[in-house]
Every structure is written in structure tokens, then in C-alpha cells.
Short mmCIF file of C-alpha atoms in Angstrom, two decimals:
data_model
loop_
_atom_site.label_atom_id
_atom_site.label_comp_id
_atom_site.label_asym_id
_atom_site.label_seq_id
_atom_site.Cartn_x
_atom_site.Cartn_y
_atom_site.Cartn_z
CA THR E 206 36.46 -181.02 69.08
CA LYS E 207 36.10 -181.71 65.38
CA ASP E 208 38.29 -179.78 62.95
CA GLU E 209 35.17 -178.31 61.37
CA ALA E 210 33.85 -176.99 64.69
CA ILE E 211 33.00 -173.34 64.13
CA ILE E 212 30.73 -170.50 65.27
CA TRP E 213 29.54 -168.43 62.32
CA VAL E 214 27.87 -165.04 62.92
CA ASN E 215 26.18 -163.39 59.96
CA ASP E 216 27.25 -159.89 58.97
CA ASN E 217 25.84 -156.98 60.92
CA PRO E 218 26.55 -153.23 60.60
CA ASN E 219 27.53 -153.14 64.28
CA ILE E 220 30.55 -155.38 63.64
CA ASN E 221 31.45 -154.07 60.17
CA PHE E 222 34.00 -151.25 60.39
CA GLY E 223 35.16 -148.84 57.70
CA GLY E 224 38.59 -147.44 56.99
CA THR E 225 38.54 -144.62 59.54
CA GLN E 226 36.48 -146.21 62.29
CA SER E 227 37.81 -147.07 65.74
CA PHE E 228 36.74 -150.30 67.41
CA SER E 229 37.59 -152.59 70.31
CA ILE E 230 37.26 -156.34 70.84
CA SER E 231 37.16 -157.90 74.31
CA LEU E 232 37.11 -161.61 75.09
CA LEU E 233 38.17 -164.30 77.53
CA ALA E 234 40.30 -167.15 76.19
CA LYS E 235 41.22 -170.41 77.90
CA ILE E 236 43.56 -171.94 75.33
CA ASP E 237 47.08 -173.35 75.12
CA PRO E 238 49.02 -171.43 72.46
CA HIS E 239 52.31 -172.86 73.74
CA SER E 240 51.67 -176.50 72.79
CA LEU E 241 50.11 -175.53 69.44
CA MET E 242 52.30 -173.08 67.54
CA ALA E 243 50.16 -173.23 64.40
CA GLU E 244 47.70 -170.39 63.87
CA MET E 245 44.53 -170.38 65.95
CA ASN E 246 41.85 -167.85 64.97
CA LEU E 247 40.02 -166.59 68.02
CA ILE E 248 38.08 -163.97 66.05
CA LEU E 249 38.01 -163.40 62.28
CA LYS E 250 35.74 -161.00 60.39
CA GLY E 251 36.20 -161.00 56.63
CA ASP E 252 38.54 -162.86 54.30
CA ASN E 253 42.25 -162.58 53.62
CA LYS E 254 41.74 -163.43 49.95
CA SER E 255 40.03 -161.25 47.35
CA ASP E 256 39.69 -163.79 44.54
CA GLY E 257 36.74 -165.71 45.96
CA THR E 258 38.76 -168.86 46.64
CA SER E 259 37.92 -168.77 50.36
CA LEU E 260 34.59 -166.95 50.46
CA PRO E 261 32.56 -166.04 47.35
CA ASP E 262 32.34 -162.37 48.42
CA GLY E 263 35.85 -162.16 49.84
CA ASN E 264 37.48 -158.79 49.21
CA GLY E 265 40.75 -159.18 51.12
CA HIS E 266 39.46 -157.02 53.97
CA TYR E 267 39.45 -158.40 57.50
CA TYR E 268 40.25 -157.99 61.16
CA THR E 269 41.37 -160.82 63.39
CA ILE E 270 42.74 -161.86 66.77
CA ALA E 271 44.87 -164.99 66.63
CA THR E 272 47.81 -166.82 68.15
CA LYS E 273 50.73 -168.19 66.17
CA ASP E 274 54.38 -169.05 66.77
CA GLY E 275 54.30 -167.96 70.40
CA GLU E 276 52.61 -164.63 69.67
CA LEU E 277 49.24 -163.06 70.36
CA ARG E 278 48.29 -161.16 67.21
CA PHE E 279 45.83 -158.44 66.21
CA ALA E 280 45.68 -157.62 62.50
CA ILE E 281 43.64 -155.57 60.04
CA ASP E 282 43.89 -155.52 56.25
CA ASP E 283 42.42 -153.41 53.42
CA ASP E 284 43.80 -155.80 50.74
CA ILE E 285 46.65 -153.34 50.10
CA VAL E 286 48.41 -152.89 53.42
CA LYS E 287 48.17 -155.31 56.33
CA THR E 288 48.95 -153.97 59.79
CA GLN E 289 49.74 -156.71 62.29
CA LEU E 290 50.59 -156.26 65.95
CA GLY E 291 52.22 -159.32 67.48
CA VAL E 292 53.39 -159.68 71.08
CA ASP E 293 55.35 -162.56 72.56
CA ILE E 294 53.46 -164.65 75.12
CA ASN E 295 54.68 -167.37 77.46
CA GLU E 296 53.40 -169.44 80.39
CA THR E 297 53.93 -166.49 82.72
CA THR E 298 52.17 -163.81 80.70
CA PHE E 299 49.55 -166.15 79.20
CA PRO E 300 49.04 -169.20 81.46
CA ALA E 301 47.72 -172.15 79.45
CA GLY E 302 44.44 -173.63 80.62
CA GLU E 303 43.47 -170.48 82.53
CA TRP E 304 41.14 -167.66 81.54
CA ASN E 305 43.07 -164.76 80.00
CA HIS E 306 41.38 -161.45 79.19
CA ILE E 307 42.29 -160.06 75.76
CA VAL E 308 41.39 -156.63 74.42
CA ALA E 309 42.34 -155.48 70.91
CA VAL E 310 41.88 -151.80 70.03
CA ARG E 311 42.05 -149.93 66.78
CA ASP E 312 42.25 -146.22 67.66
CA ALA E 313 41.76 -144.15 64.51
CA LEU E 314 42.52 -140.87 66.28
CA GLN E 315 45.90 -142.16 67.47
CA ASP E 316 46.37 -144.05 64.19
CA SER E 317 47.45 -147.11 66.19
CA LEU E 318 46.62 -150.69 67.15
CA PHE E 319 46.84 -151.80 70.78
CA LEU E 320 46.78 -155.15 72.57
CA TYR E 321 45.95 -155.57 76.26
CA LEU E 322 46.34 -158.79 78.21
CA ASN E 323 44.72 -159.20 81.61
CA GLY E 324 44.25 -155.45 81.97
CA VAL E 325 47.79 -154.46 80.97
CA LYS E 326 48.92 -152.97 77.64
CA VAL E 327 51.38 -155.42 76.11
CA GLY E 328 51.91 -153.88 72.68
CA SER E 329 51.11 -151.12 70.20
CA ILE E 330 51.96 -150.34 66.59
CA LEU E 331 51.37 -147.58 64.06
CA ASP E 332 48.29 -148.31 61.95
CA GLU E 333 49.52 -148.24 58.35
CA THR E 334 46.27 -149.57 56.89
CA ASP E 335 44.71 -146.45 55.40
CA GLY E 336 42.11 -148.01 53.12
CA ASP E 337 38.67 -149.41 53.75
CA ILE E 338 38.59 -152.61 55.82
CA SER E 339 34.80 -153.01 55.65
CA THR E 340 33.64 -156.61 55.29
CA THR E 341 30.04 -156.18 54.16
CA GLY E 342 28.30 -159.51 53.64
CA LEU E 343 31.12 -161.52 55.20
CA PRO E 344 30.70 -163.50 58.44
CA LEU E 345 32.29 -163.15 61.83
CA VAL E 346 33.97 -166.47 62.60
CA ILE E 347 34.69 -167.46 66.20
CA GLY E 348 37.15 -170.17 67.20
CA ASN E 349 38.28 -171.25 63.74
CA TYR E 350 38.95 -170.16 60.14
CA HIS E 351 36.06 -170.18 57.70
CA GLN E 352 37.89 -172.82 55.66
CA PHE E 353 38.61 -174.69 58.93
CA GLY E 354 42.07 -175.87 60.00
CA ARG E 355 42.73 -173.11 62.57
CA LYS E 356 40.43 -174.15 65.41
CA ILE E 357 41.26 -173.21 68.97
CA ASN E 358 42.33 -175.86 71.47
CA GLY E 359 40.24 -174.51 74.32
CA SER E 360 37.37 -172.16 75.10
CA LEU E 361 36.24 -168.56 74.52
CA ASP E 362 33.77 -166.54 76.55
CA GLU E 363 32.45 -163.02 77.14
CA ILE E 364 33.07 -161.92 73.53
CA ALA E 365 32.15 -158.27 72.96
CA ILE E 366 32.80 -155.91 70.03
CA TYR E 367 32.53 -152.13 70.45
CA ASP E 368 32.40 -149.39 67.80
CA PHE E 369 34.83 -147.14 69.70
CA ALA E 370 38.35 -147.29 71.10
CA PHE E 371 38.79 -148.12 74.77
CA ASN E 372 41.52 -146.25 76.63
CA ALA E 373 43.87 -147.87 79.16
CA SER E 374 41.80 -146.83 82.18
CA GLU E 375 38.59 -148.20 80.70
CA ILE E 376 40.28 -151.50 79.86
CA SER E 377 41.62 -151.79 83.40
CA THR E 378 38.09 -151.32 84.71
CA LEU E 379 36.71 -153.77 82.15
CA TYR E 380 39.25 -156.38 83.26
CA SER E 381 38.42 -155.81 86.94
CA ASN E 382 34.73 -156.30 86.19
CA THR E 383 35.27 -159.43 84.10
CA ALA E 384 35.15 -162.67 86.08
CA THR E 385 38.17 -164.84 85.27
CA THR E 386 37.81 -167.52 87.91
CA ASN E 387 38.67 -171.07 86.91
CA ASP E 388 36.31 -172.47 89.55
CA CYS E 389 33.00 -173.94 88.49
CA SER E 390 30.20 -175.96 90.01
CA VAL E 391 28.35 -178.87 88.47
CA ILE E 392 24.74 -177.88 87.86
CA SER E 393 23.64 -181.25 86.55
CA THR E 394 25.17 -184.42 85.22
CA ILE E 395 23.77 -186.28 82.24
CA VAL E 396 24.13 -190.06 82.66
CA GLU E 397 23.68 -192.28 79.65
CA LEU E 398 21.06 -194.96 80.24
CA SER E 399 22.41 -198.48 80.50
CA ASN E 400 21.31 -201.41 78.36
CA ASP E 401 23.22 -203.91 80.54
CA ALA E 402 20.65 -205.98 82.45
CA THR E 403 23.13 -208.32 84.15
CA LEU E 404 24.12 -208.43 87.82
CA SER E 405 27.58 -208.56 89.36
CA ALA E 406 26.31 -209.97 92.65
CA LEU E 407 23.12 -211.33 94.24
CA GLU E 408 22.88 -211.96 97.98
CA VAL E 409 20.20 -213.03 100.44
CA SER E 410 20.21 -212.34 104.18
CA ALA E 411 19.07 -215.85 105.07
CA GLY E 412 19.34 -219.22 103.43
CA ALA E 413 21.27 -219.92 100.26
CA LEU E 414 20.73 -219.36 96.54
CA SER E 415 20.21 -222.36 94.33
CA PRO E 416 21.96 -222.58 91.95
CA ALA E 417 24.95 -220.49 93.10
CA PHE E 418 25.01 -216.96 91.69
CA SER E 419 26.14 -216.52 88.11
CA PRO E 420 25.56 -213.43 85.91
CA GLN E 421 24.08 -215.74 83.27
CA ASN E 422 21.38 -217.14 85.57
CA THR E 423 18.04 -215.36 85.83
CA ASN E 424 16.10 -217.84 88.02
CA TYR E 425 16.94 -218.89 91.58
CA THR E 426 15.31 -220.55 94.55
CA VAL E 427 16.12 -219.95 98.19
CA GLU E 428 15.68 -222.56 100.93
CA LEU E 429 15.07 -220.67 104.17
CA PRO E 430 15.72 -221.90 107.69
CA ALA E 431 12.65 -222.81 109.75
CA GLY E 432 11.10 -219.81 111.46
CA THR E 433 12.38 -217.23 108.96
CA THR E 434 9.78 -214.48 108.55
CA THR E 435 11.64 -212.03 106.31
CA VAL E 436 14.57 -212.12 103.93
CA THR E 437 16.46 -209.25 102.29
CA ILE E 438 17.58 -209.63 98.70
CA THR E 439 20.47 -207.42 97.56
CA ALA E 440 21.15 -207.21 93.84
CA THR E 441 24.19 -205.32 92.50
CA PRO E 442 24.02 -204.25 88.84
CA ASN E 443 26.98 -204.96 86.62
CA ASP E 444 26.76 -201.41 85.18
CA PRO E 445 26.81 -198.71 87.90
CA ASN E 446 24.51 -196.58 85.70
CA ALA E 447 21.85 -199.31 85.71
CA THR E 448 19.07 -199.47 88.30
CA VAL E 449 17.62 -202.52 90.03
CA VAL E 450 13.88 -202.93 90.70
CA GLY E 451 12.44 -205.65 92.91
CA ASP E 452 15.20 -206.18 95.48
CA GLY E 453 14.81 -205.37 99.17
CA GLU E 454 12.97 -207.03 102.02
CA VAL E 455 10.33 -209.69 101.32
#
């Protein structure tokens, strides 16, 4: 994946939350945060800078889910106070290369942030961000940072953002209803057409080729034994993706 790979979702009131609004984010992540300790942004709405150096309309407000330094992190910022919940993850709690279900909750009534991993609460923290975190006009970025350089090393799926706070029971049900199988089936395979018109072998069922087979030769004669009524020609393409027309029984 290129460093500039990014999914950019334009601003929408349904994903733009004010200072006192609860919200929840649910997603599936198949990434390896253990081999890459640098920051990977799974979800980022807003901008952590208010001087326009990152985004022209950046106001320092944002919410994000990320991994960094062996932690799964959920953070919000009003450009005055940043509240960040970080929980340690390892190969046992967050198996690399497998689908892991992440839910981040900001509960305004409890004045807290919560993180759930595979249906289980793994961390909580007092929400000390009292100001407005609204990000009007700023994009939702998935799988990278809007200035690039923080792309994920895997896949995301089933991303959903809710304008209310899930409780533990609801998250357990959500996890149970979210398919996390690593099995898949091949629906179709795209094969690139070959431009190799050479053969690796050419055989006849009777008689002998003249001259002897060579990939560079395109013309042959076959001297058949007396009484031969049919002969089968078998041509093997040099490129397995190439097709042969004209061989068979003659």
C-alpha cells in the first residue's frame, strides 16, 4: 500500500460531535501494531493543529482511534485539554493478522471515555475535555493521517459511528453479532492476459517433427507413417496464462 493511501470522508453533521455529546465508534481491524510501533491512525476526525499548517480549517479539535508504542488509544481534544485513553495490547489481547473488534465510547453522562476490545472493556478514563470538540468542515480520515505518514499496515471493516454511548451489555451484543471470521472464499480471480506467444513444448502422437522442436521455430512438417489416419498435436504454452488455439486431433 502506498504511503499516501487514504480514505477521506467529507464532513457530515452525523459524525460531528459537540462538547457535551456522547458518541461511539465501532470497527473491525486486522492490523499488526506489534511490528509497527509508530502511530497508525485507524480513525481521525478533525485536526490536531489550529494554525492551518495541516488543514486550512484546522481548529485543534479532533477525535481519533490509533495504535502507538504498544497501545490502543482513543483520544479527544478541544484544543485546550486533550483526553487520551491508552491501553496496553499484546499478541494475546490483540492477535496480529486477525480481526479484532474495537469500540470507543465517549459517555458524556458518566464524563468518561471507554475502550472495548473483542466485547470486553479494557480501559476507561475521566473525560477532562470540557470544551467544544466539533470539527465542522473537517474530514473523517480512515486508515491514515490527512498529511499521510500514519497509514495502517492491514485492513479495516464494518466501521460505524453512533451519536450515543453504548453500554457494556450493548457492546457485548454488538460483538456477538459482528462476524470476525478470518475465513474467506475466492469469488473470482483476475488473470492478466499474456503477451508471450512462444511454446515450451510441441508434440505429435505419430511421426516426428521436422525440424526438432525449438521455441524459436514457428513452422514444422510431420512425416507420418503409412496408414496413419489421425494425428494429435499437443502444444504447451510457455506462459501458463496464455491459451493455445489450433492444437488437437487432425
